[in-house]
Structures are given as C-alpha cells and as structure tokens.
Amino acid sequence: MRIVITLLALLLPVCMWGQQYTISGSVTSATSGETIPGAVVKLADGSAGTVSNEYGFYSLTLAGGTHNIAVSAIGMQQYALTLTLTHDTTIKVELGRQAKELKEVVVSTRTQKRDLSNPQTGIEKLSVSDIKTIPVLLGEKDIIKVAQLLPGVKSAGDGNSGFYVRGGSGDQNLIQLDEATVYNASHLLGFFSTFNSDAIKDVTIYKSGMPAQYGGRLSSVMDVRMNDGNNKTYNVSGGLGLISSRLNVEGPIQKDKSSFLISGRRTYGDMFLKLSNDPQLNNNTLYFYDLNAKMNYTLSKKDRLFVSGYFGRDKLGVGETFGLAWGNSTGTARWNHIFNSKLFSNTSFIYSNYDYKITIQNGGNNFNIFSQIRDYNIKEDLSWYPNSRNSVKMGISSTYHTIRPGEITASDESAVNDLILQKRYSWENALFATNTWKASSRLSVTYGLRLSAFSILGEGDFYNIDSAGAVTDTMSYGSGEIVNTYINPEPRLAVSYTLTESASLKGSYVRNAQYLHLISNSTSSNPTDKWVASTNNIKPEISDQVSVGYYKDLMGGNYELTVETYYKSMQNQIDYRNGANVFSSNTPIDAQLLYGIGRAYGVEFLIKKKVGSFTGWVSYTLSKTERKIDGINDNNWYNARQDRTHDIAVVGMYELNKKWSFSANWIYYTGDAITFPTGKYRVDGRTVYYYSNRNGYRMPNYHRLDIGATWTIARGERKLHELMMGVYNLYGRENAYVIDFRDSETEPGKTEVVQTALFKYIPSITYNFKF
C-alpha cells in the first residue's frame, strides 16, 4: 500500500493559490436520514464542485473568503447557503423532498443535469424509486430486468435474469450487494432476480472503465446498495401480487442515531399446486423466499457502523423423488471513519456463500448432490480529497475462496456410491489506487492501477495435461501449500473533454483479470452450473477494453444523447472440447476444456427524455462477439454464444394525472448464436446427430411488447395505496426458448424440428401499500 500511495503522490497534480480551507460532511434525507450518494455540492457559479461518495460523504476545498454553495439531488429541494471560509468547516446537509417529485427517466444521474466533465464512460444508474412503472414479467419490480433495457446490456433469454455486457459471458459480470459478491442473482430459474427492490437504494452499472476498487470480472460491475433504514420514523410497506408478496419494515432504533430495516419476500406458486386434485401436481414444490436486513449506528461524529445481510433460498421438487434447493447468503459489516475533512475511510468485513443441493429418491437410488462456493473478504478503502482538483481513492482487498465442486452422498441401500470431488482453495488479493484530476475547466482525467494476485492453495491433486486432454502427471500438495500465483497489473485510464456546456467527448482504457469461472453444460444458466478457480491449467482470463463516447444534452437538458463505441480483446477464453462432459467424475475438469482468445466490438446509442408527463428512452446496440480457440471450428473464429447483431429497446412512461400513469416497452434482438446438427446417421436403430460449426446457426429473432398501468388510490408523505396492472408479451409472440431435433413419429426417417416457447401473454396485478 505504501508503494502505491508514494507513486500516486508523485503523480498527483497539486494546485494551490493562497490560503485554502475545506468544507466537508454528509448529505442525507431530511425525511428518512438515508445517506444520499451522488449528491452535487458546488459553488453557485459552477466553478468548483464535488459529488458525495457512496456513503454520502463529501469534501470540497476552496479559497478563503465568502462563497455561495448549492447542494442538490434528484427529487430533493435544493439546499443553498452563503459561507465565509476562515477555517475548515463541517456541514451536515439534510435535503427535503420536493412537493412534487420530478418524474425522471429510470436511467439518471443524481443531478438534474448529468456531469459531462466526469471521465467515467459506460456507466448507467438505476434509481429504484423510478423503476416501479416499467412493466416486467409477473409484475415484480426487478432491477436486473430493467437493466436489460439499457444499451450494451443484453438479456440471457426470455424471463431470464442473466445478462451479457459488451460481449462478455454471464459469469464475467461482478454483481455485489453491499460489497458482497452474489454468485447466482436469480430466483425460480431466472424468472425473478435475487434483489428485492423494496430493500434497494440504488444500482450502478459499469460497462467499461470501471474504477480500480472493482476487479475479478472482465465485462461489468453491478454495484447494488441496500437502504440504510429510516432513522426518523417507523414505516411499513409491501405488496400483494398474483404470485408473490413482500413486506418491508424500517424505523429508528434510537432516533437520528441508529435504524434498522427488514425486508422479506415469498412466492406461493406451491400453494396453488396444492389446490389441484392431481396427485402428480399437489405434491410438487416450487417457491422461493428471501430476506434482507440492515442495521446502522452512528457511533460518533466521525464514526458509523453498518451491518447488513441477505439470505435467499429456492426450492423445486417433484413429489418425494426429486428435489433441488439453491440459494445465496451474504453478510457485510462496515465501519465508516472520518480521519479529517479530507480523508474518509471505509473498512469492510464481507461473507458470501452460494450452494445447491439435489435430492434424488428413486427406488434403490437414494442420494444427495451438493456443491458450494464460499468467500471471506476484508477490504479497506480510503477516499482522499487533497484539493479542489483531485479526488483520490485507494485501498486493499483480500479474499479467501473455498469451492466444493461436487459431493455425492448415498444411503447404505443405494446403488450409487459416495463421491467427493476435491475441494479447491485460493487466496485473491488486490492493491489499488486511482485519482480523478480536473486538469482544466474542459479537461478531466482519471488514472489508476489495480494490482491483483491470485494464489492457488492446497491441499489436493493438480495435473499436467497434454494437448489431447490426457493427464500426463499428478502433483499432490498439502494444506496451505501454494501451487501457483498469478500476478496481473490492471491499469485504468479515462479522459473527458468538454466541448461546450452541453457536449463532451470521453475515452477510456481498462484491463481486467478474472480468476473464477462458471462452467455450464447448458445453453442457459441454471443453478447447478459449477464455479471453478484458476489452476495451473486454467489460466486467468484477461481483457483489454477501449471505449470512446460522445455525450450531448439537448433542449436545456430535457433530452440526453449518448453514443459510445468499444473494442474489447480477451485472452484465455474458455470453451469445451467437442463431446466434453464437464460433470464427469472420472476426468479432471481441466482436461475437458480448451482455451483461446476472444474479441467484442460495437456501438451503442441511447436517447432519453428526462422531464415532463411523457418520459422514456430508446436504446440500440450494434455489436459482434467472437472466439478463436484451437480445437474448435477448425481453429477459425466463431460466434460466441452471447453474440447478437442487433438489440433494440423502446421504453415510454406517461403520467396522465395524479391518479393514473402508464408505461410500455418494446424489445427486439437478433436470435442467439447456437449449434444445430448439420447431419445425422443411424446406430443400432437410433438416430445420432452430427455437429460441425460451433454456434454457426441462429435462434429466431426475438421481440415482444409489455404494457403497464398504475392507479394511485391514495398518496401522502407517509402513506401509499396503489394498484399496478400489466401484461407481459401483449401480442402473444411465441419466442423460441428451446429448439429440439427428433425423429418424426408419423414419417420414419424424417427429422422434426420442435420449438418450445415459455410465454404468450401474461397478465399481472399487484397492490402496493405503505403506512
């Protein structure tokens, strides 16, 4: 850490003119006490300013004298004061709600006009208070489903909460809830996301140029922050829907000093199954539940403690013969400390766990299958504001990973034998520092470095494998022994040049390294996919991405235009050998895989209307994603599974009056790349299909229209009663979910192509309340 700080200090441009003083403090909501990240604190003439960090802390250094200062955030009354600076000053700012909240588009910065001087490229923000009107599957407010409507963020399929960002695969997205990694962000096989929107404050998505404090994934970061809990008054809110209900309770433990939040959600599809007279249905199980909880306590003027946790579980069962349960659990303890007006610290202790268990009781075959990935992480972040032109973030992170790839335990009478695959242990560390420098009134630069190290630890056996996938040597290591260590420097650079008050150009370069990988044998993600760590054979994946963008505010900031183009090259990409069985107990997973390079490039367009009765946006992505791996497709470039040429989303929201508002979205995208058989032959009276080009075909193009309406029955400062209605896939498009090939039952020798669609039109209705 000392080396990074020294290097950064040498590079830090320091500009001082006369005596300067610092105003600092926190920005919070006057009605709930919630901290407000991204609030703008600036001089009234706009000549200098800063933005509150993710914990609401701000620091602004100014020359001595009298200044007019303004603090603002979306939906809040602006706070203004005149201050004569003769010494460092601490000011806690409480922003009140506007009498009529601004109707902003879902994707918005926290200020009415976005900061065009910010060097960050490829960033999108979702405000949970704004997404409620967007119609999604089964009427659930779902931040991931809404994120899939943004340019460069592609849905993994109909109803699926998985997503692809700028050519990356689903496992190349880092998803965090209060800094804890969420390894499977979906419920009910993807129809719901892990995140209960009632418990969420805001969401930030980085598609490129991600800050140096984030790492471990190639493509994107989704940083989800939970509400802190109201420290002013008690509130109860929730909703009753056709398939799920939720309840949220929050309030002060000690008024203005500490608070709590508890938010729960459960589906009850299994209860409807029990109403059936069919014994093949009424004994089945299909539901999920989750629980978010958080407590925060103000220890002193300079110290604050946060403790938050999440626990969610899905259960799917067919009578007594089959059961599948999976879920995440996370825990985060954070300590905020203000050393002085220019130095802010956050220390985090983080736990994350994902596991699944399969139970099979079929005659003499009674056994369980279990798999798990578990992390313990400690992280220290420092935010330093040396002067009005520089903002520095630096820190260190250390994570211990334990992976149990698969364990089969059987009863004494079972025909299946016990099998326990080797546990894998690893230690991931990172040191990072970054500085945002306002070089001039037009030029801003962010530069930094993340230095990551990944150590593979024993105990266990590791293998040398030849080019044909055969094991040539086995090496055994004891507990805690280091098998290998990978070290990767990951530089970051972003530049913004303001052309006019309403337009700017931005560019960025970022290198990322990924040490954990998801192994799947299906065309869509499912709960039984395996996470594996890098080994002596599975090298870390590395990406280099360059992004350039043009940003323009139109009609006084009522409209925003964003155009970004990118190119991403990827090393050590993973795919499967032809005929691989990645879940084989006889062959190491390393021997089932092949490695090569990848590339992704494209251009993204976004235009959105921010204010007025009618708001919304149109996004379009034109892109290409390819892989080149020796041993696949005759060693030529081929389409990656997530390659899509076109992706379009049109979103509109209309407020008719105080009682009624309406919304709709239309989606179109090119069908996914897929491998179909190119021939067939008969073996012992059975048809065997022959496959040639990897991902050489396309699923049918996808499109659908969703609509929604909200009837506000009653609304007040502390009460809400509303009815939300919607229809998913209004015109009943039967989009292909699976395409199968099979022998015709009526015409022997003929092959039939069978398309399966999940949904036609699905109505939903939800009653939301707050008191």
Coordinates of C-alpha atoms in Angstrom, one line a residue, residues 92-431:
K92 CA -24.2 18.1 7.6
V93 CA -26.7 18.8 4.8
E94 CA -30.3 17.4 5.0
L95 CA -32.3 17.6 1.8
G96 CA -36.1 17.6 1.9
R97 CA -38.4 16.1 -0.7
Q98 CA -39.9 18.4 -3.3
A99 CA -43.6 19.0 -3.0
K100 CA -44.0 17.2 -6.3
E101 CA -41.1 14.8 -7.1
L102 CA -39.6 15.2 -10.5
K103 CA -40.6 12.5 -12.9
E104 CA -37.2 11.4 -14.2
V105 CA -36.3 8.7 -16.6
V106 CA -35.2 5.4 -15.0
V107 CA -31.6 5.8 -16.0
S108 CA -30.5 9.1 -14.5
T109 CA -27.7 10.8 -12.6
R110 CA -28.4 12.2 -9.2
T111 CA -28.3 15.7 -10.5
Q112 CA -30.9 17.2 -12.8
K113 CA -28.2 17.6 -15.5
R114 CA -25.6 14.9 -15.8
D115 CA -22.0 15.8 -15.2
L116 CA -20.5 15.9 -18.7
S117 CA -17.0 16.5 -17.2
N118 CA -16.9 13.2 -15.4
P119 CA -14.4 11.0 -17.2
Q120 CA -16.3 7.8 -16.4
T121 CA -17.5 6.0 -19.6
G122 CA -20.0 3.2 -19.9
I123 CA -21.9 4.0 -16.6
E124 CA -25.6 3.6 -16.0
K125 CA -27.5 4.4 -12.8
L126 CA -30.9 2.9 -11.8
S127 CA -33.0 4.6 -9.1
V128 CA -35.3 2.1 -7.6
S129 CA -37.9 4.8 -6.8
D130 CA -38.2 5.4 -10.6
I131 CA -38.3 1.8 -12.0
K132 CA -41.7 0.8 -10.5
T133 CA -43.7 1.8 -13.5
I134 CA -41.8 -0.3 -16.0
P135 CA -43.7 -3.5 -16.9
V136 CA -41.8 -6.7 -16.3
L137 CA -42.6 -10.4 -16.0
L138 CA -45.2 -11.3 -13.3
G139 CA -45.4 -7.6 -12.2
E140 CA -42.3 -7.7 -10.0
K141 CA -40.2 -4.6 -9.7
D142 CA -36.9 -6.0 -11.0
I143 CA -33.7 -4.0 -11.3
I144 CA -32.0 -6.6 -13.5
K145 CA -34.9 -6.9 -15.9
V146 CA -34.8 -3.1 -16.2
A147 CA -31.0 -3.1 -16.7
Q148 CA -31.5 -5.4 -19.7
L149 CA -33.3 -2.5 -21.4
L150 CA -30.1 -0.4 -21.5
P151 CA -27.6 -0.3 -24.4
G152 CA -24.8 -2.9 -24.2
V153 CA -26.7 -4.9 -21.6
K154 CA -28.3 -8.0 -23.2
S155 CA -30.9 -10.4 -21.7
A156 CA -29.8 -14.0 -21.4
G157 CA -33.2 -15.1 -22.6
D158 CA -37.0 -15.0 -22.1
G159 CA -37.7 -14.3 -18.5
N160 CA -34.1 -14.8 -17.5
S161 CA -32.3 -12.6 -15.0
G162 CA -28.9 -13.4 -16.5
F163 CA -27.3 -10.8 -18.7
Y164 CA -24.4 -10.2 -21.1
V165 CA -22.4 -6.9 -21.2
R166 CA -20.4 -5.9 -24.2
G167 CA -19.7 -9.4 -25.5
G168 CA -18.9 -10.9 -22.1
S169 CA -20.4 -14.1 -20.8
G170 CA -22.8 -14.2 -17.8
D171 CA -20.1 -15.1 -15.3
Q172 CA -18.0 -12.1 -16.4
N173 CA -20.3 -9.7 -14.5
L174 CA -19.4 -8.8 -11.0
I175 CA -22.6 -8.5 -9.0
Q176 CA -22.3 -7.1 -5.5
L177 CA -24.9 -6.4 -2.8
D178 CA -23.4 -4.1 -0.1
E179 CA -20.0 -5.1 -1.4
A180 CA -20.7 -8.9 -1.0
T181 CA -20.4 -11.0 -4.2
V182 CA -23.7 -12.6 -5.4
Y183 CA -22.8 -15.7 -7.4
N184 CA -26.3 -16.5 -8.7
A185 CA -28.5 -13.5 -9.0
S186 CA -31.7 -15.3 -9.9
H187 CA -34.8 -17.0 -8.4
L188 CA -37.1 -19.5 -10.0
L189 CA -34.6 -20.4 -12.7
G190 CA -34.2 -16.8 -13.7
F191 CA -37.8 -15.5 -13.7
F192 CA -37.1 -13.3 -10.7
S193 CA -33.8 -11.6 -9.7
T194 CA -32.3 -12.0 -6.3
F195 CA -32.9 -8.4 -5.4
N196 CA -36.0 -7.3 -3.6
S197 CA -36.4 -3.7 -4.8
D198 CA -38.1 -2.6 -1.6
A199 CA -34.7 -3.1 0.2
I200 CA -32.5 -1.4 -2.5
K201 CA -31.4 2.2 -2.5
D202 CA -29.7 2.4 -5.9
V203 CA -27.8 0.5 -8.5
T204 CA -24.7 1.5 -10.5
I205 CA -23.6 -0.5 -13.6
Y206 CA -20.1 0.0 -15.1
K207 CA -19.8 -1.4 -18.7
S208 CA -16.3 0.0 -19.2
G209 CA -13.6 1.9 -17.4
M210 CA -14.7 0.6 -14.1
P211 CA -13.0 2.2 -11.1
A212 CA -9.9 0.5 -9.7
Q213 CA -11.6 -0.7 -6.5
Y214 CA -13.6 -3.2 -8.6
G215 CA -12.0 -6.3 -10.0
G216 CA -12.2 -10.0 -10.6
R217 CA -14.5 -9.9 -13.7
L218 CA -13.9 -9.0 -17.3
S219 CA -17.1 -7.3 -18.5
S220 CA -19.0 -5.3 -16.0
V221 CA -19.8 -4.4 -12.4
M222 CA -23.3 -4.1 -11.0
D223 CA -23.0 -2.4 -7.6
V224 CA -26.2 -2.7 -5.6
R225 CA -26.7 -0.8 -2.4
M226 CA -29.3 -1.5 0.2
N227 CA -31.3 1.1 2.1
D228 CA -29.9 2.0 5.4
G229 CA -33.3 2.2 7.2
N230 CA -35.3 5.2 8.3
N231 CA -33.9 6.8 11.5
K232 CA -36.7 9.4 11.7
T233 CA -40.0 7.4 11.8
Y234 CA -41.3 3.9 11.5
N235 CA -42.7 2.7 8.2
V236 CA -44.3 -0.5 7.0
S237 CA -44.7 -1.1 3.2
G238 CA -45.2 -4.0 0.9
G239 CA -47.2 -5.5 -1.9
L240 CA -49.6 -8.3 -2.7
G241 CA -49.3 -9.9 -6.2
L242 CA -50.7 -12.9 -8.0
I243 CA -47.6 -15.0 -7.4
S244 CA -45.6 -13.3 -4.7
S245 CA -45.9 -10.9 -1.7
R246 CA -43.4 -8.8 0.1
L247 CA -43.2 -6.8 3.4
N248 CA -40.7 -4.1 4.4
V249 CA -40.4 -2.7 7.9
E250 CA -38.0 0.1 8.9
G251 CA -37.5 2.6 11.6
P252 CA -35.2 4.2 14.2
I253 CA -33.6 2.2 17.0
Q254 CA -32.5 5.5 18.5
K255 CA -33.9 8.5 16.7
D256 CA -31.5 10.3 14.4
K257 CA -28.7 8.0 15.6
S258 CA -29.5 4.4 14.5
S259 CA -32.0 2.5 12.5
F260 CA -33.0 -0.9 11.2
L261 CA -34.5 -2.4 8.0
I262 CA -36.1 -5.8 7.5
S263 CA -37.5 -6.8 4.1
G264 CA -38.9 -10.2 3.1
R265 CA -40.5 -11.7 0.0
R266 CA -42.0 -15.1 -0.8
T267 CA -43.8 -16.7 -3.8
Y268 CA -46.7 -19.0 -3.3
G269 CA -47.0 -20.9 -6.5
D270 CA -46.7 -24.1 -4.5
M271 CA -49.9 -23.2 -2.6
F272 CA -51.8 -23.1 -5.9
L273 CA -50.4 -26.6 -6.8
K274 CA -51.9 -28.0 -3.6
L275 CA -55.3 -26.9 -4.7
S276 CA -55.2 -29.4 -7.6
N277 CA -56.8 -32.8 -7.3
D278 CA -54.0 -34.3 -9.4
P279 CA -51.5 -36.1 -7.1
Q280 CA -48.8 -35.6 -9.6
L281 CA -49.2 -31.8 -9.1
N282 CA -50.3 -31.3 -5.5
N283 CA -47.2 -32.9 -4.0
N284 CA -44.8 -30.8 -6.0
T285 CA -42.8 -27.8 -4.7
L286 CA -42.0 -24.6 -6.4
Y287 CA -41.2 -21.4 -4.5
F288 CA -38.5 -19.1 -3.2
Y289 CA -38.1 -16.7 -0.3
D290 CA -35.6 -14.1 0.6
L291 CA -34.8 -11.8 3.5
N292 CA -32.8 -8.5 3.6
A293 CA -31.8 -7.0 6.9
K294 CA -29.7 -4.0 7.8
M295 CA -28.7 -2.0 10.9
N296 CA -26.7 1.2 11.1
Y297 CA -25.5 3.1 14.2
T298 CA -23.8 6.5 14.5
L299 CA -21.0 5.9 17.0
S300 CA -19.7 9.5 16.9
K301 CA -19.5 12.5 14.6
K302 CA -16.7 10.7 12.8
D303 CA -17.7 7.0 13.1
R304 CA -20.6 5.0 11.8
L305 CA -21.2 1.3 11.8
F306 CA -23.3 -0.7 9.2
V307 CA -24.3 -4.4 9.4
S308 CA -26.3 -5.9 6.6
G309 CA -27.2 -9.3 5.4
Y310 CA -29.1 -11.2 2.8
F311 CA -30.5 -14.8 2.7
G312 CA -32.5 -16.3 -0.1
R313 CA -33.5 -19.9 -1.0
D314 CA -35.3 -21.6 -3.9
K315 CA -37.0 -24.9 -3.6
L316 CA -38.1 -27.0 -6.5
G317 CA -39.4 -30.6 -6.0
V318 CA -41.3 -33.4 -7.8
G319 CA -43.1 -35.3 -5.1
E320 CA -40.6 -37.3 -3.0
T321 CA -38.5 -38.4 -5.9
F322 CA -36.6 -35.2 -6.8
G323 CA -35.7 -32.0 -5.0
L324 CA -33.5 -29.1 -5.9
A325 CA -32.7 -26.3 -3.4
W326 CA -30.3 -23.4 -4.0
G327 CA -29.5 -20.0 -2.6
N328 CA -27.2 -17.2 -1.6
S329 CA -26.3 -15.8 1.7
T330 CA -24.2 -12.7 2.3
G331 CA -23.1 -10.6 5.3
T332 CA -21.3 -7.3 5.4
A333 CA -20.0 -5.3 8.4
R334 CA -18.7 -1.8 7.5
W335 CA -17.1 0.9 9.6
N336 CA -17.0 4.4 8.2
H337 CA -14.4 6.7 9.8
I338 CA -13.6 10.3 9.1
F339 CA -9.9 11.0 9.8
N340 CA -10.2 14.7 8.9
S341 CA -12.0 16.9 6.5
K342 CA -10.1 15.4 3.5
L343 CA -9.7 11.8 4.4
F344 CA -12.6 9.2 4.6
S345 CA -12.2 5.5 5.4
N346 CA -14.4 2.5 4.9
T347 CA -13.4 -0.8 6.4
S348 CA -15.5 -3.9 5.4
F349 CA -15.7 -7.5 6.6
I350 CA -17.6 -9.5 4.0
Y351 CA -19.0 -13.0 3.8
S352 CA -20.6 -14.6 0.7
N353 CA -21.9 -18.1 0.1
Y354 CA -23.7 -19.9 -2.8
D355 CA -24.7 -23.5 -2.7
Y356 CA -27.1 -26.0 -4.2
K357 CA -28.4 -29.4 -3.1
I358 CA -30.1 -32.1 -5.3
T359 CA -32.0 -34.9 -3.6
I360 CA -33.0 -38.0 -5.5
Q361 CA -35.1 -40.9 -4.1
N362 CA -35.8 -43.2 -6.9
G363 CA -36.2 -46.8 -5.9
G364 CA -32.8 -48.1 -4.8
N365 CA -31.0 -44.9 -5.9
N366 CA -31.3 -42.6 -2.9
F367 CA -28.6 -39.9 -2.8
N368 CA -27.8 -36.2 -2.5
I369 CA -25.5 -34.0 -4.6
F370 CA -24.0 -30.8 -3.0
S371 CA -21.9 -28.0 -4.4
Q372 CA -20.7 -24.7 -2.8
I373 CA -18.6 -21.6 -3.3
R374 CA -17.8 -19.5 -0.1
D375 CA -15.8 -16.4 0.4
Y376 CA -14.4 -14.5 3.3
N377 CA -13.2 -11.0 2.4
I378 CA -11.6 -8.0 4.2
K379 CA -11.3 -4.7 2.4
E380 CA -10.1 -1.2 3.3
D381 CA -11.0 1.8 1.1
L382 CA -9.6 5.4 1.6
S383 CA -11.1 8.4 0.0
W384 CA -8.7 11.4 0.0
Y385 CA -9.6 14.9 -1.3
P386 CA -6.2 16.8 -1.3
N387 CA -7.5 19.9 -3.1
S388 CA -10.3 21.1 -5.3
R389 CA -8.8 19.5 -8.4
N390 CA -8.0 16.0 -7.2
S391 CA -10.0 13.1 -5.7
V392 CA -8.1 10.0 -4.8
K393 CA -9.4 6.5 -3.9
M394 CA -7.0 3.8 -2.7
G395 CA -7.2 0.6 -0.8
I396 CA -6.5 -3.1 -0.4
S397 CA -8.7 -6.2 -0.6
S398 CA -8.1 -9.8 0.5
T399 CA -10.5 -12.7 -0.2
Y400 CA -10.2 -16.4 0.7
H401 CA -12.2 -18.7 -1.6
T402 CA -13.4 -22.2 -0.9
I403 CA -15.0 -24.2 -3.7
R404 CA -16.7 -27.6 -3.1
P405 CA -17.3 -28.6 -6.8
G406 CA -19.4 -31.7 -6.1
E407 CA -20.2 -34.2 -3.3
I408 CA -22.4 -37.3 -3.7
T409 CA -23.6 -38.9 -0.5
A410 CA -25.8 -42.0 -0.7
S411 CA -27.8 -44.2 1.7
D412 CA -26.4 -47.6 2.6
E413 CA -29.1 -49.3 0.5
S414 CA -28.4 -47.1 -2.6
A415 CA -26.9 -48.4 -5.8
V416 CA -24.9 -45.2 -6.1
N417 CA -21.6 -44.9 -4.4
D418 CA -20.4 -41.9 -2.4
L419 CA -18.2 -39.5 -4.3
I420 CA -16.5 -36.4 -3.0
L421 CA -14.6 -34.2 -5.6
Q422 CA -11.6 -32.4 -4.2
K423 CA -12.2 -29.0 -2.6
R424 CA -10.3 -26.1 -4.1
Y425 CA -8.8 -23.3 -2.0
S426 CA -7.5 -20.0 -3.3
W427 CA -6.5 -16.6 -2.0
E428 CA -7.2 -13.4 -4.0
N429 CA -5.6 -10.1 -3.1
A430 CA -5.6 -6.7 -4.7
L431 CA -4.0 -3.3 -4.1

